[in-house]
PDB file of C-alpha atoms in Angstrom:
ATOM      1  CA  MET A   1     -25.309 -43.649   1.542  1.00  0.00           C
ATOM      2  CA  THR A   2     -28.367 -42.469  -0.599  1.00  0.00           C
ATOM      3  CA  ASN A   3     -25.869 -40.632  -2.772  1.00  0.00           C
ATOM      4  CA  TRP A   4     -23.750 -43.298  -3.696  1.00  0.00           C
ATOM      5  CA  ALA A   5     -26.083 -45.890  -4.291  1.00  0.00           C
ATOM      6  CA  GLU A   6     -27.410 -43.189  -7.212  1.00  0.00           C
ATOM      7  CA  LYS A   7     -24.465 -42.562  -8.466  1.00  0.00           C
ATOM      8  CA  PHE A   8     -23.288 -46.435  -8.888  1.00  0.00           C
ATOM      9  CA  ARG A   9     -26.523 -46.779 -10.753  1.00  0.00           C
ATOM     10  CA  MET A  10     -26.375 -44.239 -12.646  1.00  0.00           C
ATOM     11  CA  ALA A  11     -22.287 -45.810 -12.840  1.00  0.00           C
ATOM     12  CA  GLY A  12     -24.194 -49.487 -14.068  1.00  0.00           C
ATOM     13  CA  ALA A  13     -26.465 -47.542 -16.778  1.00  0.00           C
ATOM     14  CA  TYR A  14     -24.008 -45.593 -18.234  1.00  0.00           C
ATOM     15  CA  LEU A  15     -21.238 -48.913 -18.518  1.00  0.00           C
ATOM     16  CA  PHE A  16     -24.101 -50.857 -19.745  1.00  0.00           C
ATOM     17  CA  LEU A  17     -25.301 -47.883 -22.656  1.00  0.00           C
ATOM     18  CA  GLY A  18     -21.721 -48.034 -23.657  1.00  0.00           C
ATOM     19  CA  VAL A  19     -21.509 -51.848 -24.014  1.00  0.00           C
ATOM     20  CA  MET A  20     -24.203 -51.723 -25.914  1.00  0.00           C
ATOM     21  CA  ALA A  21     -22.668 -48.807 -28.566  1.00  0.00           C
ATOM     22  CA  PHE A  22     -19.906 -50.821 -29.118  1.00  0.00           C
ATOM     23  CA  VAL A  23     -21.757 -54.091 -30.011  1.00  0.00           C
ATOM     24  CA  SER A  24     -23.657 -51.537 -31.485  1.00  0.00           C
ATOM     25  CA  LEU A  25     -20.916 -50.097 -33.621  1.00  0.00           C
ATOM     26  CA  PHE A  26     -18.124 -52.670 -34.195  1.00  0.00           C
ATOM     27  CA  PRO A  27     -20.035 -54.221 -37.271  1.00  0.00           C
ATOM     28  CA  PHE A  28     -20.009 -50.924 -39.231  1.00  0.00           C
ATOM     29  CA  ALA A  29     -16.124 -49.661 -38.695  1.00  0.00           C
ATOM     30  CA  TRP A  30     -15.678 -53.097 -38.922  1.00  0.00           C
ATOM     31  CA  MET A  31     -16.750 -52.885 -42.332  1.00  0.00           C
ATOM     32  CA  VAL A  32     -15.404 -49.670 -43.049  1.00  0.00           C
ATOM     33  CA  ILE A  33     -12.008 -51.075 -41.815  1.00  0.00           C
ATOM     34  CA  SER A  34     -12.169 -53.577 -44.322  1.00  0.00           C
ATOM     35  CA  SER A  35     -13.055 -51.420 -47.808  1.00  0.00           C
ATOM     36  CA  THR A  36     -10.119 -50.345 -47.252  1.00  0.00           C
ATOM     37  CA  ASN A  37      -7.291 -53.818 -46.876  1.00  0.00           C
ATOM     38  CA  ALA A  38      -7.333 -56.668 -49.611  1.00  0.00           C
ATOM     39  CA  SER A  39      -9.266 -59.847 -48.997  1.00  0.00           C
ATOM     40  CA  VAL A  40      -6.444 -61.326 -47.236  1.00  0.00           C
ATOM     41  CA  ASP A  41      -5.417 -59.153 -45.066  1.00  0.00           C
ATOM     42  CA  VAL A  42      -9.569 -58.871 -44.549  1.00  0.00           C
ATOM     43  CA  THR A  43     -10.111 -63.121 -43.981  1.00  0.00           C
ATOM     44  CA  LYS A  44      -6.449 -62.977 -41.517  1.00  0.00           C
ATOM     45  CA  GLY A  45      -9.074 -60.307 -38.374  1.00  0.00           C
ATOM     46  CA  LYS A  46      -6.673 -57.091 -39.827  1.00  0.00           C
ATOM     47  CA  PHE A  47      -8.291 -54.663 -37.700  1.00  0.00           C
ATOM     48  CA  THR A  48      -6.156 -51.883 -39.125  1.00  0.00           C
ATOM     49  CA  PHE A  49      -7.394 -49.201 -42.152  1.00  0.00           C
ATOM     50  CA  GLY A  50      -4.966 -50.589 -45.027  1.00  0.00           C
ATOM     51  CA  THR A  51      -3.694 -49.617 -48.551  1.00  0.00           C
ATOM     52  CA  ALA A  52      -6.634 -50.688 -50.928  1.00  0.00           C
ATOM     53  CA  PHE A  53      -9.152 -48.651 -51.114  1.00  0.00           C
ATOM     54  CA  LEU A  54      -8.624 -47.092 -54.786  1.00  0.00           C
ATOM     55  CA  GLU A  55      -7.518 -50.907 -55.895  1.00  0.00           C
ATOM     56  CA  ASN A  56     -10.975 -52.030 -54.100  1.00  0.00           C
ATOM     57  CA  LEU A  57     -12.603 -49.244 -55.912  1.00  0.00           C
ATOM     58  CA  GLU A  58     -11.291 -49.868 -58.799  1.00  0.00           C
ATOM     59  CA  LYS A  59     -12.072 -53.746 -59.101  1.00  0.00           C
ATOM     60  CA  LEU A  60     -16.026 -53.329 -58.164  1.00  0.00           C
ATOM     61  CA  ASN A  61     -16.200 -50.347 -60.673  1.00  0.00           C
ATOM     62  CA  LYS A  62     -14.456 -52.909 -62.898  1.00  0.00           C
ATOM     63  CA  THR A  63     -17.722 -55.481 -62.063  1.00  0.00           C
ATOM     64  CA  PHE A  64     -20.764 -53.961 -62.542  1.00  0.00           C
ATOM     65  CA  ASP A  65     -21.893 -49.545 -63.100  1.00  0.00           C
ATOM     66  CA  VAL A  66     -21.209 -48.163 -59.562  1.00  0.00           C
ATOM     67  CA  ALA A  67     -23.383 -44.876 -60.313  1.00  0.00           C
ATOM     68  CA  GLN A  68     -26.126 -46.927 -62.331  1.00  0.00           C
ATOM     69  CA  VAL A  69     -26.605 -49.501 -59.116  1.00  0.00           C
ATOM     70  CA  PHE A  70     -27.201 -46.860 -57.267  1.00  0.00           C
ATOM     71  CA  TRP A  71     -29.531 -45.006 -59.576  1.00  0.00           C
ATOM     72  CA  ASN A  72     -31.137 -47.590 -59.971  1.00  0.00           C
ATOM     73  CA  SER A  73     -31.597 -48.284 -56.460  1.00  0.00           C
ATOM     74  CA  GLY A  74     -32.254 -44.397 -55.080  1.00  0.00           C
ATOM     75  CA  LYS A  75     -34.579 -44.237 -58.132  1.00  0.00           C
ATOM     76  CA  ILE A  76     -36.353 -46.659 -56.349  1.00  0.00           C
ATOM     77  CA  ALA A  77     -36.738 -45.897 -53.266  1.00  0.00           C
ATOM     78  CA  ILE A  78     -37.399 -42.035 -53.694  1.00  0.00           C
ATOM     79  CA  ILE A  79     -40.201 -42.719 -56.596  1.00  0.00           C
ATOM     80  CA  GLY A  80     -41.672 -45.106 -54.456  1.00  0.00           C
ATOM     81  CA  GLY A  81     -41.173 -43.663 -51.300  1.00  0.00           C
ATOM     82  CA  PHE A  82     -43.243 -40.883 -52.352  1.00  0.00           C
ATOM     83  CA  PHE A  83     -45.816 -42.748 -53.727  1.00  0.00           C
ATOM     84  CA  THR A  84     -46.162 -44.583 -50.302  1.00  0.00           C
ATOM     85  CA  LEU A  85     -46.290 -41.228 -48.480  1.00  0.00           C
ATOM     86  CA  LEU A  86     -48.349 -39.234 -51.188  1.00  0.00           C
ATOM     87  CA  ILE A  87     -51.705 -42.499 -50.769  1.00  0.00           C
ATOM     88  CA  SER A  88     -51.141 -44.351 -48.039  1.00  0.00           C
ATOM     89  CA  SER A  89     -51.426 -41.247 -45.688  1.00  0.00           C
ATOM     90  CA  MET A  90     -53.984 -40.148 -47.677  1.00  0.00           C
ATOM     91  CA  ALA A  91     -55.647 -43.682 -46.804  1.00  0.00           C
ATOM     92  CA  GLY A  92     -54.909 -42.496 -43.469  1.00  0.00           C
ATOM     93  CA  TYR A  93     -56.605 -39.454 -43.550  1.00  0.00           C
ATOM     94  CA  GLY A  94     -59.376 -40.704 -44.986  1.00  0.00           C
ATOM     95  CA  PHE A  95     -59.898 -43.899 -42.079  1.00  0.00           C
ATOM     96  CA  GLU A  96     -59.801 -41.739 -39.661  1.00  0.00           C
ATOM     97  CA  VAL A  97     -61.403 -38.707 -40.927  1.00  0.00           C
ATOM     98  CA  PHE A  98     -64.354 -39.913 -42.580  1.00  0.00           C
ATOM     99  CA  SER A  99     -67.009 -42.083 -40.572  1.00  0.00           C
ATOM    100  CA  SER A 100     -69.929 -45.000 -43.058  1.00  0.00           C
ATOM    101  CA  LYS A 101     -70.844 -48.313 -41.854  1.00  0.00           C
ATOM    102  CA  ALA A 102     -67.621 -49.702 -42.391  1.00  0.00           C
ATOM    103  CA  ARG A 103     -64.665 -48.303 -42.483  1.00  0.00           C
ATOM    104  CA  GLU A 104     -63.793 -50.398 -39.339  1.00  0.00           C
ATOM    105  CA  ARG A 105     -64.774 -53.424 -41.240  1.00  0.00           C
ATOM    106  CA  LEU A 106     -62.823 -51.932 -43.667  1.00  0.00           C
ATOM    107  CA  TYR A 107     -59.582 -51.265 -41.480  1.00  0.00           C
ATOM    108  CA  ASN A 108     -60.130 -54.759 -39.879  1.00  0.00           C
ATOM    109  CA  GLY A 109     -59.730 -56.134 -43.342  1.00  0.00           C
ATOM    110  CA  LEU A 110     -56.545 -54.183 -43.860  1.00  0.00           C
ATOM    111  CA  LEU A 111     -55.090 -54.301 -40.847  1.00  0.00           C
ATOM    112  CA  LEU A 112     -55.335 -58.195 -41.386  1.00  0.00           C
ATOM    113  CA  THR A 113     -53.486 -58.405 -44.493  1.00  0.00           C
ATOM    114  CA  LEU A 114     -50.255 -57.795 -42.010  1.00  0.00           C
ATOM    115  CA  MET A 115     -49.768 -61.328 -41.007  1.00  0.00           C
ATOM    116  CA  VAL A 116     -50.401 -62.686 -44.872  1.00  0.00           C
ATOM    117  CA  PRO A 117     -45.790 -63.427 -45.369  1.00  0.00           C
ATOM    118  CA  PHE A 118     -44.446 -62.373 -48.384  1.00  0.00           C
ATOM    119  CA  ALA A 119     -44.209 -65.500 -49.829  1.00  0.00           C
ATOM    120  CA  ALA A 120     -47.804 -65.842 -50.437  1.00  0.00           C
ATOM    121  CA  LEU A 121     -47.861 -63.496 -52.740  1.00  0.00           C
ATOM    122  CA  MET A 122     -44.648 -63.932 -54.394  1.00  0.00           C
ATOM    123  CA  ILE A 123     -45.863 -65.999 -57.204  1.00  0.00           C
ATOM    124  CA  PRO A 124     -49.432 -63.640 -57.418  1.00  0.00           C
ATOM    125  CA  LEU A 125     -47.528 -60.958 -57.699  1.00  0.00           C
ATOM    126  CA  PHE A 126     -45.635 -62.526 -60.218  1.00  0.00           C
ATOM    127  CA  ILE A 127     -48.000 -64.171 -62.487  1.00  0.00           C
ATOM    128  CA  LEU A 128     -49.781 -60.393 -61.931  1.00  0.00           C
ATOM    129  CA  MET A 129     -46.916 -58.591 -63.194  1.00  0.00           C
ATOM    130  CA  ALA A 130     -46.327 -60.681 -66.209  1.00  0.00           C
ATOM    131  CA  GLN A 131     -49.573 -60.716 -67.676  1.00  0.00           C
ATOM    132  CA  PHE A 132     -48.958 -56.698 -67.687  1.00  0.00           C
ATOM    133  CA  ASP A 133     -45.560 -56.758 -68.637  1.00  0.00           C
ATOM    134  CA  LEU A 134     -44.152 -55.377 -65.960  1.00  0.00           C
ATOM    135  CA  LEU A 135     -40.783 -57.782 -65.493  1.00  0.00           C
ATOM    136  CA  ASP A 136     -37.413 -56.932 -65.724  1.00  0.00           C
ATOM    137  CA  THR A 137     -38.979 -53.239 -65.325  1.00  0.00           C
ATOM    138  CA  HIS A 138     -38.778 -50.748 -62.280  1.00  0.00           C
ATOM    139  CA  LEU A 139     -42.341 -50.601 -61.648  1.00  0.00           C
ATOM    140  CA  ALA A 140     -42.506 -54.099 -61.229  1.00  0.00           C
ATOM    141  CA  VAL A 141     -40.556 -53.367 -57.552  1.00  0.00           C
ATOM    142  CA  ILE A 142     -42.301 -50.324 -57.483  1.00  0.00           C
ATOM    143  CA  LEU A 143     -46.045 -51.371 -57.502  1.00  0.00           C
ATOM    144  CA  PRO A 144     -46.608 -53.572 -54.822  1.00  0.00           C
ATOM    145  CA  ALA A 145     -45.368 -50.850 -51.626  1.00  0.00           C
ATOM    146  CA  LEU A 146     -47.230 -48.268 -53.372  1.00  0.00           C
ATOM    147  CA  ALA A 147     -50.182 -49.222 -50.653  1.00  0.00           C
ATOM    148  CA  SER A 148     -48.390 -50.292 -47.435  1.00  0.00           C
ATOM    149  CA  ALA A 149     -50.935 -51.217 -44.888  1.00  0.00           C
ATOM    150  CA  TYR A 150     -48.780 -50.461 -41.832  1.00  0.00           C
ATOM    151  CA  ILE A 151     -47.685 -46.501 -43.192  1.00  0.00           C
ATOM    152  CA  ILE A 152     -52.207 -46.703 -43.661  1.00  0.00           C
ATOM    153  CA  PHE A 153     -52.433 -47.703 -40.086  1.00  0.00           C
ATOM    154  CA  TYR A 154     -48.753 -45.709 -38.678  1.00  0.00           C
ATOM    155  CA  PHE A 155     -50.898 -42.614 -40.790  1.00  0.00           C
ATOM    156  CA  ARG A 156     -54.117 -42.742 -39.039  1.00  0.00           C
ATOM    157  CA  GLN A 157     -53.145 -43.141 -35.656  1.00  0.00           C
ATOM    158  CA  SER A 158     -51.224 -39.921 -35.738  1.00  0.00           C
ATOM    159  CA  THR A 159     -54.069 -38.179 -38.257  1.00  0.00           C
ATOM    160  CA  LYS A 160     -55.971 -38.589 -34.476  1.00  0.00           C
ATOM    161  CA  ALA A 161     -53.303 -35.295 -33.102  1.00  0.00           C
ATOM    162  CA  PHE A 162     -54.710 -33.600 -36.177  1.00  0.00           C
ATOM    163  CA  PRO A 163     -56.409 -30.929 -34.627  1.00  0.00           C
ATOM    164  CA  PRO A 164     -60.222 -30.975 -36.352  1.00  0.00           C
ATOM    165  CA  GLU A 165     -60.544 -27.177 -36.050  1.00  0.00           C
ATOM    166  CA  LEU A 166     -57.887 -26.506 -37.889  1.00  0.00           C
ATOM    167  CA  ARG A 167     -60.108 -28.517 -40.980  1.00  0.00           C
ATOM    168  CA  GLU A 168     -63.711 -26.673 -39.629  1.00  0.00           C
ATOM    169  CA  ALA A 169     -61.823 -23.480 -39.778  1.00  0.00           C
ATOM    170  CA  ALA A 170     -60.412 -24.227 -43.679  1.00  0.00           C
ATOM    171  CA  ARG A 171     -63.984 -26.092 -44.641  1.00  0.00           C
ATOM    172  CA  LEU A 172     -65.268 -22.674 -43.498  1.00  0.00           C
ATOM    173  CA  ASP A 173     -63.178 -20.244 -45.222  1.00  0.00           C
ATOM    174  CA  GLY A 174     -64.134 -22.254 -47.780  1.00  0.00           C
ATOM    175  CA  LEU A 175     -60.877 -24.769 -48.830  1.00  0.00           C
ATOM    176  CA  LYS A 176     -62.216 -28.055 -50.426  1.00  0.00           C
ATOM    177  CA  GLU A 177     -61.089 -31.539 -48.704  1.00  0.00           C
ATOM    178  CA  TRP A 178     -58.114 -31.858 -51.098  1.00  0.00           C
ATOM    179  CA  GLN A 179     -57.435 -28.392 -50.420  1.00  0.00           C
ATOM    180  CA  ILE A 180     -57.192 -28.990 -47.170  1.00  0.00           C
ATOM    181  CA  PHE A 181     -55.287 -32.448 -47.385  1.00  0.00           C
ATOM    182  CA  LEU A 182     -52.654 -30.683 -49.087  1.00  0.00           C
ATOM    183  CA  PHE A 183     -52.594 -27.122 -47.120  1.00  0.00           C
ATOM    184  CA  VAL A 184     -53.710 -27.680 -44.075  1.00  0.00           C
ATOM    185  CA  TYR A 185     -52.754 -31.396 -43.693  1.00  0.00           C
ATOM    186  CA  VAL A 186     -49.469 -32.166 -45.316  1.00  0.00           C
ATOM    187  CA  PRO A 187     -47.185 -28.895 -43.299  1.00  0.00           C
ATOM    188  CA  VAL A 188     -48.944 -29.433 -40.149  1.00  0.00           C
ATOM    189  CA  MET A 189     -48.084 -33.866 -39.994  1.00  0.00           C
ATOM    190  CA  ARG A 190     -44.940 -33.036 -41.428  1.00  0.00           C
ATOM    191  CA  SER A 191     -42.595 -34.727 -38.688  1.00  0.00           C
ATOM    192  CA  THR A 192     -44.997 -37.152 -39.158  1.00  0.00           C
ATOM    193  CA  TYR A 193     -43.933 -37.976 -43.526  1.00  0.00           C
ATOM    194  CA  ALA A 194     -40.260 -37.240 -42.582  1.00  0.00           C
ATOM    195  CA  ALA A 195     -40.291 -40.975 -40.265  1.00  0.00           C
ATOM    196  CA  ALA A 196     -42.818 -42.400 -42.587  1.00  0.00           C
ATOM    197  CA  PHE A 197     -39.959 -41.639 -45.443  1.00  0.00           C
ATOM    198  CA  ILE A 198     -38.019 -43.174 -43.602  1.00  0.00           C
ATOM    199  CA  ILE A 199     -39.233 -46.564 -42.809  1.00  0.00           C
ATOM    200  CA  VAL A 200     -40.386 -46.350 -46.406  1.00  0.00           C
ATOM    201  CA  PHE A 201     -37.184 -45.715 -48.033  1.00  0.00           C
ATOM    202  CA  MET A 202     -34.967 -48.036 -46.292  1.00  0.00           C
ATOM    203  CA  ALA A 203     -37.492 -50.327 -46.413  1.00  0.00           C
ATOM    204  CA  ALA A 204     -37.305 -50.043 -50.079  1.00  0.00           C
ATOM    205  CA  TRP A 205     -33.416 -49.606 -50.562  1.00  0.00           C
ATOM    206  CA  ASN A 206     -33.091 -53.028 -48.427  1.00  0.00           C
ATOM    207  CA  ASN A 207     -35.502 -54.476 -50.483  1.00  0.00           C
ATOM    208  CA  PHE A 208     -33.692 -58.305 -51.905  1.00  0.00           C
ATOM    209  CA  LEU A 209     -35.793 -61.219 -52.543  1.00  0.00           C
ATOM    210  CA  TRP A 210     -38.874 -59.403 -55.286  1.00  0.00           C
ATOM    211  CA  PRO A 211     -35.944 -57.558 -57.168  1.00  0.00           C
ATOM    212  CA  LEU A 212     -34.141 -60.801 -57.830  1.00  0.00           C
ATOM    213  CA  ILE A 213     -37.666 -61.938 -58.934  1.00  0.00           C
ATOM    214  CA  VAL A 214     -38.840 -59.576 -61.335  1.00  0.00           C
ATOM    215  CA  LEU A 215     -36.064 -58.046 -61.823  1.00  0.00           C
ATOM    216  CA  GLN A 216     -33.102 -59.863 -64.819  1.00  0.00           C
ATOM    217  CA  SER A 217     -31.138 -57.882 -66.723  1.00  0.00           C
ATOM    218  CA  PRO A 218     -27.864 -56.442 -65.316  1.00  0.00           C
ATOM    219  CA  GLU A 219     -28.571 -52.402 -66.053  1.00  0.00           C
ATOM    220  CA  LEU A 220     -31.637 -52.780 -63.299  1.00  0.00           C
ATOM    221  CA  LYS A 221     -30.376 -54.087 -60.534  1.00  0.00           C
ATOM    222  CA  THR A 222     -29.932 -52.791 -57.634  1.00  0.00           C
ATOM    223  CA  ILE A 223     -27.137 -52.481 -54.903  1.00  0.00           C
ATOM    224  CA  THR A 224     -28.566 -55.202 -52.841  1.00  0.00           C
ATOM    225  CA  LEU A 225     -28.767 -57.970 -56.016  1.00  0.00           C
ATOM    226  CA  VAL A 226     -24.967 -56.322 -57.202  1.00  0.00           C
ATOM    227  CA  LEU A 227     -24.052 -57.318 -53.129  1.00  0.00           C
ATOM    228  CA  SER A 228     -25.627 -60.616 -53.270  1.00  0.00           C
ATOM    229  CA  SER A 229     -23.562 -61.993 -56.507  1.00  0.00           C
ATOM    230  CA  LEU A 230     -20.519 -60.538 -54.405  1.00  0.00           C
ATOM    231  CA  GLY A 231     -21.135 -62.120 -52.228  1.00  0.00           C
ATOM    232  CA  SER A 232     -21.466 -65.447 -53.576  1.00  0.00           C
ATOM    233  CA  ALA A 233     -18.651 -65.672 -56.158  1.00  0.00           C
ATOM    234  CA  TYR A 234     -16.122 -68.484 -56.341  1.00  0.00           C
ATOM    235  CA  PHE A 235     -13.739 -66.542 -55.197  1.00  0.00           C
ATOM    236  CA  PRO A 236     -15.398 -63.256 -53.619  1.00  0.00           C
ATOM    237  CA  ASP A 237     -13.397 -60.599 -52.925  1.00  0.00           C
ATOM    238  CA  PHE A 238     -13.969 -59.269 -49.113  1.00  0.00           C
ATOM    239  CA  GLY A 239     -12.625 -56.234 -49.382  1.00  0.00           C
ATOM    240  CA  VAL A 240     -15.027 -55.703 -52.001  1.00  0.00           C
ATOM    241  CA  ILE A 241     -17.867 -56.475 -50.519  1.00  0.00           C
ATOM    242  CA  MET A 242     -16.696 -54.592 -47.755  1.00  0.00           C
ATOM    243  CA  LEU A 243     -16.341 -51.427 -49.024  1.00  0.00           C
ATOM    244  CA  ALA A 244     -19.953 -52.646 -51.652  1.00  0.00           C
ATOM    245  CA  ALA A 245     -21.482 -52.285 -48.042  1.00  0.00           C
ATOM    246  CA  MET A 246     -20.203 -49.776 -46.668  1.00  0.00           C
ATOM    247  CA  MET A 247     -21.278 -47.394 -50.028  1.00  0.00           C
ATOM    248  CA  ALA A 248     -24.641 -49.661 -49.411  1.00  0.00           C
ATOM    249  CA  THR A 249     -25.199 -48.093 -45.705  1.00  0.00           C
ATOM    250  CA  LEU A 250     -24.348 -44.368 -46.817  1.00  0.00           C
ATOM    251  CA  PRO A 251     -27.383 -43.107 -48.410  1.00  0.00           C
ATOM    252  CA  THR A 252     -29.931 -44.575 -45.425  1.00  0.00           C
ATOM    253  CA  LEU A 253     -27.401 -42.923 -43.040  1.00  0.00           C
ATOM    254  CA  VAL A 254     -27.381 -39.498 -44.094  1.00  0.00           C
ATOM    255  CA  VAL A 255     -31.506 -39.816 -44.423  1.00  0.00           C
ATOM    256  CA  PHE A 256     -32.039 -40.477 -40.673  1.00  0.00           C
ATOM    257  CA  PHE A 257     -29.347 -38.540 -39.570  1.00  0.00           C
ATOM    258  CA  ALA A 258     -30.909 -35.527 -42.448  1.00  0.00           C
ATOM    259  CA  MET A 259     -34.237 -36.088 -40.582  1.00  0.00           C
ATOM    260  CA  GLN A 260     -33.273 -37.643 -37.500  1.00  0.00           C
ATOM    261  CA  ARG A 261     -35.882 -34.795 -34.977  1.00  0.00           C
ATOM    262  CA  GLN A 262     -38.336 -34.824 -37.638  1.00  0.00           C
ATOM    263  CA  PHE A 263     -38.347 -39.118 -36.792  1.00  0.00           C
ATOM    264  CA  VAL A 264     -38.237 -38.526 -33.817  1.00  0.00           C
ATOM    265  CA  GLN A 265     -40.953 -36.137 -33.227  1.00  0.00           C
ATOM    266  CA  GLY A 266     -43.021 -38.033 -35.517  1.00  0.00           C
ATOM    267  CA  MET A 267     -42.978 -41.360 -34.101  1.00  0.00           C
ATOM    268  CA  LEU A 268     -44.020 -39.674 -31.189  1.00  0.00           C
ATOM    269  CA  GLY A 269     -46.803 -37.911 -32.268  1.00  0.00           C
ATOM    270  CA  SER A 270     -46.176 -34.127 -32.798  1.00  0.00           C
ATOM    271  CA  VAL A 271     -47.781 -32.388 -34.360  1.00  0.00           C
ATOM    272  CA  LYS A 272     -46.737 -28.492 -34.853  1.00  0.00           C
TER     273      LYS A 272
END
């Protein structure tokens, strides 16, 4: 009886997971299939592969410079992600390793900024970028995200698992603090960096509202702005929109699956 109950429970669990997997993957499958169909077929709900893929790609290239758009988004995501990890990991390392009377108060104040909605920061940030003459530049998109309170919190929590013996041994060998950080801490915490990079990359790649505010020139537009303009057309071509959406999704999938193992280790706080 117990054996049958266990099999029934496992069957129910697999059935539930199968349904959830189908629900999760169906929108992506619909997007891929629709990218090969004409707009009229998409609106009819056709769920079979078509022959309009090259036509949709040609229309997309005529509307926007696809290579330039992907270069813009990639540049913002990679450069912004690199410096965000550098600054935030240094801050998280410092908050955990160095102690002072004001450390916790400063750290708690930093965490309180997570409660401030971005809508409340848009106008001050816009004025600040205008004063520094950075409007309509990619630098204006990158700078506000460099010091991320969430990533600082994430690195501080992960640094708790960093063996203090390694730091002490490095000090005895004569290494300075910046050398300990670069040559001991960073290699040991590589899984943490990989997980944080995935988070930061996806946030920067999918960022829409702030680039919409500060970027005006067509040659500086990112993929999210292109998708928005395609969808807001008077007669939207859904085949082209689905193709652009699929192409916009691929880089995030590549980054995630390339670092999937490190991402899991980093989220679990693993240190090697």
